[in-house]
Short mmCIF file of C-alpha atoms and ligand atoms in Angstrom, two decimals:
data_model
loop_
_atom_site.label_atom_id
_atom_site.label_comp_id
_atom_site.label_asym_id
_atom_site.label_seq_id
_atom_site.Cartn_x
_atom_site.Cartn_y
_atom_site.Cartn_z
CA MET A 176 54.31 44.92 35.14
CA ASP A 177 55.75 41.45 35.06
CA ASN A 178 57.62 42.10 38.42
CA THR A 179 55.16 42.75 41.15
CA ALA A 180 53.56 40.03 43.40
CA LEU A 181 50.77 40.37 45.92
CA VAL A 182 50.75 38.51 49.03
CA VAL A 183 47.21 38.40 50.79
CA GLY A 184 47.81 36.77 54.14
CA SER A 185 48.86 36.54 57.82
CA ILE A 186 51.50 38.43 59.68
CA ASN A 187 52.47 36.90 62.96
CA MET A 188 55.14 37.23 65.85
CA ASP A 189 56.73 33.80 66.34
CA LEU A 190 57.63 32.96 69.95
CA VAL A 191 60.13 30.31 69.31
CA VAL A 192 61.18 27.87 72.15
CA SER A 193 64.40 25.67 71.41
CA THR A 194 64.47 22.36 73.15
CA GLU A 195 66.10 18.92 73.04
CA GLU A 196 62.85 17.01 72.80
CA ILE A 197 59.47 18.42 72.12
CA PRO A 198 57.22 17.16 75.14
CA GLY A 199 54.23 14.76 74.54
CA LEU A 200 50.95 15.09 76.30
CA GLY A 201 51.14 15.59 79.74
CA GLU A 202 54.93 15.74 79.77
CA THR A 203 57.24 18.54 81.14
CA VAL A 204 60.78 19.50 79.81
CA LEU A 205 63.39 22.12 80.13
CA GLY A 206 63.97 24.19 77.22
CA ASN A 207 67.32 25.81 75.94
CA SER A 208 65.93 29.48 74.78
CA ILE A 209 63.16 31.44 73.72
CA THR A 210 63.12 34.07 71.06
CA GLU A 211 60.62 36.48 69.24
CA ASN A 212 61.16 36.15 65.73
CA PRO A 213 58.74 37.86 62.75
CA GLY A 214 56.66 35.23 61.15
CA GLY A 215 53.26 34.31 59.58
CA LYS A 216 52.73 32.31 56.67
CA GLY A 217 52.07 35.39 54.43
CA ALA A 218 54.46 37.57 55.89
CA ASN A 219 57.30 35.03 55.10
CA GLN A 220 56.31 34.42 51.72
CA GLY A 221 56.31 37.99 51.07
CA VAL A 222 59.82 38.71 52.64
CA ALA A 223 61.07 35.72 50.55
CA ILE A 224 60.11 37.04 47.42
CA SER A 225 61.24 40.43 48.23
CA LYS A 226 64.64 39.40 49.33
CA LEU A 227 64.75 37.58 45.93
CA GLY A 228 64.57 41.00 44.40
CA LYS A 229 60.88 41.22 43.41
CA ARG A 230 58.37 43.98 44.24
CA VAL A 231 55.86 42.74 46.72
CA ASN A 232 52.80 44.39 47.75
CA PHE A 233 51.04 43.04 50.81
CA LEU A 234 47.25 43.01 52.26
CA GLY A 235 46.91 42.03 55.82
CA MET A 236 46.35 43.41 59.45
CA VAL A 237 48.25 43.79 62.64
CA GLY A 238 47.24 45.22 65.84
CA LYS A 239 48.08 48.63 67.22
CA ASP A 240 50.62 46.90 69.60
CA GLY A 241 54.50 46.43 69.93
CA LEU A 242 54.24 43.03 68.09
CA GLY A 243 52.61 44.70 65.09
CA HIS A 244 55.07 47.45 65.08
CA ARG A 245 58.01 45.18 65.00
CA ALA A 246 56.44 42.83 62.60
CA LEU A 247 55.87 45.73 60.05
CA LYS A 248 59.55 46.74 60.66
CA SER A 249 60.64 43.46 59.71
CA MET A 250 58.72 43.30 56.54
CA GLU A 251 59.82 46.80 55.64
CA ALA A 252 63.48 46.04 56.16
CA ALA A 253 63.04 43.28 53.66
CA GLY A 254 61.69 45.63 51.01
CA VAL A 255 57.75 44.61 51.44
CA VAL A 256 55.49 47.31 50.59
CA VAL A 257 53.69 47.88 53.73
CA ASP A 258 51.52 51.01 53.07
CA HIS A 259 48.25 49.14 52.53
CA ILE A 260 48.57 46.87 55.68
CA LYS A 261 46.04 48.15 58.16
CA ARG A 262 46.81 48.42 61.98
CA ILE A 263 43.65 47.95 63.89
CA ASP A 264 42.73 47.70 67.68
CA GLY A 265 43.40 44.31 69.14
CA THR A 266 46.36 42.07 69.20
CA THR A 267 48.75 40.90 66.33
CA GLY A 268 48.96 37.35 65.48
CA ILE A 269 51.05 35.10 67.48
CA ALA A 270 52.69 31.75 67.08
CA ILE A 271 53.94 29.76 69.67
CA ILE A 272 56.61 27.24 67.78
CA ASN A 273 58.69 24.52 69.50
CA VAL A 274 62.06 23.51 67.77
CA ASP A 275 63.73 20.10 68.61
CA LYS A 276 67.37 19.64 68.18
CA ALA A 277 66.77 17.85 64.93
CA GLY A 278 65.08 20.91 63.58
CA ASN A 279 61.51 19.37 63.77
CA ASN A 280 58.81 21.86 64.95
CA ASN A 281 54.95 22.16 66.12
CA ILE A 282 53.31 25.41 65.92
CA ILE A 283 50.10 26.87 67.35
CA VAL A 284 48.79 30.24 65.86
CA ILE A 285 46.64 32.67 67.75
CA PRO A 286 45.24 34.52 64.70
CA GLY A 287 44.44 37.98 66.28
CA ALA A 288 44.21 40.60 63.53
CA ASN A 289 44.72 38.03 60.93
CA GLU A 290 41.11 37.14 61.57
CA LYS A 291 39.82 40.62 60.74
CA VAL A 292 40.95 40.54 57.16
CA ASP A 293 37.63 40.51 55.30
CA ARG A 294 36.11 41.08 52.00
CA ASN A 295 35.50 45.00 52.39
CA TYR A 296 39.27 45.47 53.24
CA LEU A 297 40.09 43.27 49.97
CA GLU A 298 37.55 45.43 48.07
CA GLU A 299 38.83 48.81 49.39
CA ASN A 300 42.19 47.80 47.95
CA ILE A 301 41.25 46.54 44.49
CA ASP A 302 43.83 48.95 42.97
CA VAL A 303 46.53 46.96 45.00
CA PHE A 304 45.34 43.70 42.94
CA LYS A 305 45.17 45.52 39.82
CA ALA A 306 48.87 46.83 40.16
CA SER A 307 50.10 43.17 40.87
CA ASP A 308 50.71 40.23 38.37
CA ILE A 309 50.63 37.24 40.77
CA VAL A 310 48.61 36.87 43.88
CA ILE A 311 49.54 34.61 46.69
CA PHE A 312 47.34 33.29 49.59
CA GLN A 313 47.58 30.92 52.23
CA LEU A 314 44.92 30.06 54.95
CA GLU A 315 45.85 31.85 58.05
CA ILE A 316 43.04 34.59 57.26
CA PRO A 317 39.38 33.63 56.96
CA LEU A 318 38.68 31.08 54.19
CA GLU A 319 35.79 33.40 53.02
CA SER A 320 38.40 36.19 52.61
CA VAL A 321 40.37 33.85 50.56
CA LYS A 322 37.71 32.61 48.38
CA PHE A 323 36.74 36.18 47.51
CA GLY A 324 40.26 37.33 46.89
CA LEU A 325 40.90 34.50 44.53
CA GLU A 326 37.85 35.33 42.60
CA LEU A 327 38.59 38.95 42.52
CA ALA A 328 42.19 38.20 41.28
CA LYS A 329 40.94 35.65 38.50
CA LYS A 330 38.62 38.33 37.39
CA LEU A 331 41.26 40.95 36.95
CA GLY A 332 43.26 38.08 34.94
CA LYS A 333 46.20 37.73 37.49
CA ILE A 334 47.98 34.24 38.03
CA THR A 335 46.70 32.88 41.60
CA VAL A 336 48.52 30.80 44.05
CA LEU A 337 47.19 29.10 47.03
CA ASN A 338 49.33 27.54 49.60
CA PRO A 339 46.44 25.64 51.62
CA ALA A 340 48.44 25.80 54.87
CA PRO A 341 47.24 25.12 57.74
CA ALA A 342 45.23 22.33 56.27
CA ALA A 343 41.49 22.98 55.61
CA ASP A 344 38.85 21.57 53.65
CA LEU A 345 38.44 23.40 50.52
CA ASP A 346 35.42 23.61 48.30
CA ASP A 347 35.11 23.48 44.54
CA ASP A 348 34.40 27.18 44.31
CA ILE A 349 37.71 27.85 45.90
CA LEU A 350 39.71 25.37 43.75
CA LYS A 351 38.20 26.65 40.43
CA ASN A 352 40.07 29.98 40.91
CA VAL A 353 43.45 28.52 41.79
CA ASP A 354 46.15 28.47 39.16
CA ILE A 355 48.89 26.91 41.06
CA LEU A 356 48.15 25.02 44.38
CA ILE A 357 51.12 24.31 46.65
CA PRO A 358 50.18 21.82 49.59
CA ASN A 359 52.26 19.45 51.54
CA GLU A 360 51.01 15.78 51.58
CA HIS A 361 49.02 16.39 54.56
CA GLU A 362 47.11 19.23 52.98
CA LEU A 363 46.79 17.40 49.84
CA LYS A 364 45.27 14.44 51.63
CA ARG A 365 42.56 16.81 53.43
CA ILE A 366 41.68 18.63 50.32
CA SER A 367 41.43 15.78 47.97
CA LYS A 368 40.04 13.34 50.56
CA MET A 369 42.01 10.57 49.05
CA GLU A 370 44.68 8.32 50.28
CA VAL A 371 48.18 9.96 49.99
CA VAL A 372 50.86 7.62 50.79
CA ASP A 373 53.37 7.53 47.88
CA GLU A 374 54.13 9.11 44.44
CA GLY A 375 51.26 7.01 42.70
CA SER A 376 48.63 8.17 45.18
CA SER A 377 49.87 11.70 45.36
CA VAL A 378 49.45 12.05 41.50
CA LYS A 379 46.03 10.76 41.65
CA ALA A 380 44.97 13.01 44.45
CA ALA A 381 46.48 15.97 42.69
CA ARG A 382 44.85 15.17 39.23
CA LEU A 383 41.28 15.07 41.07
CA LEU A 384 42.06 18.71 41.93
CA ILE A 385 43.01 19.41 38.46
CA GLU A 386 39.60 17.94 37.25
CA LYS A 387 38.07 20.71 39.80
CA GLY A 388 39.93 23.68 37.74
CA VAL A 389 43.44 23.81 39.56
CA LYS A 390 45.95 24.22 36.60
CA LYS A 391 49.26 22.96 38.32
CA VAL A 392 49.72 21.01 41.78
CA ILE A 393 53.10 21.08 43.27
CA VAL A 394 53.27 18.91 46.47
CA THR A 395 56.12 19.82 48.93
CA LEU A 396 57.34 16.57 50.37
CA GLY A 397 60.11 17.67 52.72
CA ALA A 398 63.32 15.58 52.54
CA ASN A 399 61.54 13.47 49.83
CA GLY A 400 61.57 16.34 47.29
CA VAL A 401 58.91 18.31 45.35
CA LEU A 402 56.25 16.55 43.22
CA TYR A 403 55.03 18.51 40.09
CA VAL A 404 51.85 17.58 38.53
CA ASP A 405 49.52 18.94 35.81
CA GLU A 406 47.00 17.64 33.28
CA ASN A 407 49.62 15.84 31.08
CA GLN A 408 52.64 14.98 33.25
CA TYR A 409 54.07 14.62 36.53
CA LYS A 410 57.69 14.88 37.86
CA LEU A 411 59.64 14.45 41.22
CA PHE A 412 62.37 16.90 42.03
CA PRO A 413 64.76 15.30 44.46
CA SER A 414 65.55 17.62 47.46
CA TYR A 415 69.10 19.18 48.33
CA ASN A 416 70.89 17.31 51.28
CA VAL A 417 71.56 19.91 53.79
CA GLU A 418 72.18 20.14 57.50
CA VAL A 419 68.70 20.98 59.10
CA VAL A 420 68.68 23.44 61.81
CA ASP A 421 64.95 24.65 61.86
CA THR A 422 62.25 23.35 59.48
CA THR A 423 60.04 26.48 60.22
CA ALA A 424 58.90 28.32 57.26
CA ALA A 425 60.60 25.78 55.01
CA GLY A 426 57.19 25.78 52.69
CA ASP A 427 57.13 29.54 52.74
CA SER A 428 60.51 29.78 51.45
CA PHE A 429 59.86 27.21 48.82
CA ILE A 430 56.92 29.40 47.68
CA GLY A 431 58.98 32.55 47.72
CA GLY A 432 61.56 31.05 45.75
CA PHE A 433 59.04 29.59 43.21
CA VAL A 434 57.06 32.74 42.79
CA SER A 435 60.24 35.11 42.36
CA SER A 436 61.16 33.10 39.27
CA TYR A 437 57.76 31.95 37.81
CA MET A 438 56.27 35.44 37.72
CA VAL A 439 58.94 36.57 35.42
CA GLU A 440 60.01 33.12 33.44
CA LYS A 441 56.74 31.22 33.49
CA ASN A 442 58.96 28.02 33.55
CA VAL A 443 57.74 25.66 36.01
CA GLU A 444 60.89 23.47 36.45
CA ALA A 445 63.32 26.36 36.79
CA ALA A 446 60.84 28.08 39.34
CA ILE A 447 60.74 24.58 41.33
CA GLU A 448 64.37 24.54 41.37
CA ARG A 449 64.71 27.97 42.81
CA GLY A 450 62.12 27.26 45.43
CA GLN A 451 64.24 24.23 46.46
CA LYS A 452 67.27 26.25 46.71
CA THR A 453 65.56 28.94 48.68
CA ALA A 454 64.28 26.34 51.25
CA ALA A 455 67.59 24.45 51.56
CA LEU A 456 69.18 27.70 52.70
CA CYS A 457 66.32 28.81 54.89
CA ILE A 458 66.18 25.30 56.88
CA GLN A 459 69.84 25.69 57.92
CA ARG A 460 68.94 28.78 59.85
CA LEU A 461 66.85 29.30 62.82
CA GLY A 462 63.67 31.31 62.36
CA ALA A 463 61.40 32.42 59.67
CA GLN A 464 61.79 35.89 58.10
CA ASN A 465 65.35 36.17 59.20
CA ALA A 466 66.04 32.80 57.76
CA MET A 467 65.09 33.64 54.24
CA PRO A 468 68.13 33.85 51.77
CA THR A 469 69.09 36.44 49.57
CA ARG A 470 69.27 36.39 45.79
CA GLN A 471 73.00 36.28 45.90
CA GLU A 472 72.86 33.36 48.28
CA VAL A 473 70.40 31.52 46.26
CA GLU A 474 72.13 31.97 43.07
CA GLY A 475 75.62 30.82 44.68
CA PHE A 476 73.92 27.82 46.05
CA LYS A 477 75.08 24.44 44.59
CA ARG A 478 73.74 20.81 45.08
CA ILE A 479 76.18 18.74 47.20
O1 LIG B 658 55.12 28.37 58.08
C1 LIG B 658 55.69 28.94 59.22
C2 LIG B 658 54.92 30.06 60.00
O2 LIG B 658 53.75 29.29 60.44
C3 LIG B 658 55.59 30.65 61.10
O3 LIG B 658 56.39 31.92 61.10
C4 LIG B 658 54.19 30.99 62.06
O4 LIG B 658 54.00 32.40 62.19
C5 LIG B 658 53.22 30.13 61.43
O5 LIG B 658 52.23 31.04 60.77
#
């Protein structure tokens, strides 16, 4: 069973606006284009893992609308097992994403069906938890459901991964069930309630979370690389130098690459490197799920 991941998370349709500059408050600018791309942090991570050759089960919800239909088609085409995803009355999650000419973005998510992912639905699908080895969560479904899902996964002896995005306050009852926490700097600051300005302060903040029960903390630092912290050591992994087109789903692609390796090899360093390669390829393309690289692309990728 060493090859099955379960993602419990969000499914969105992204409406992506490309523009020279992202407008400030009260400003109006002309954009270049608008496209509809399948996204959602959960779905992106599931697609990334699946494209890297691992079986991925998925628990989440979409509306019975055209967006939901197209979102499921995208996940299915990437090989994600969509059989347990529930289609409900109401709208599919939507993300409005502005991307500027340097590849920077801002995102507003309207959760829609993602908000309905509740404890009952997870309990009904306990067999899907049992059939998976590693369970991955983000924070685009209700926090109570994430808390329950983490507890359930731990009780069943699974490896748990939490990507605490978008940033939220997390209580100790959540942290104690997380084996691998993968925040960015802002999320680490929010969860630890500590200053996070450099390597030293990031290590301190990560160690505080380790005292609360998290086993490993992996901080994604964008162009500054990835910082790994556990009880005994820490290490900075420099980033790959690539031409950035769109940073949307950079974190999701890192997690996809990391999980696809870690779930089999259980080697953190090798998994971080695979995550970095996956992200380096993803950010050279526009979009989220359709920017995720294949296994062949990741295996052929070399540091410049
Ligand atoms: O992490 C990127 C994702 O965040 C986008 O695909 C969007 O849907 C939001 O969930």
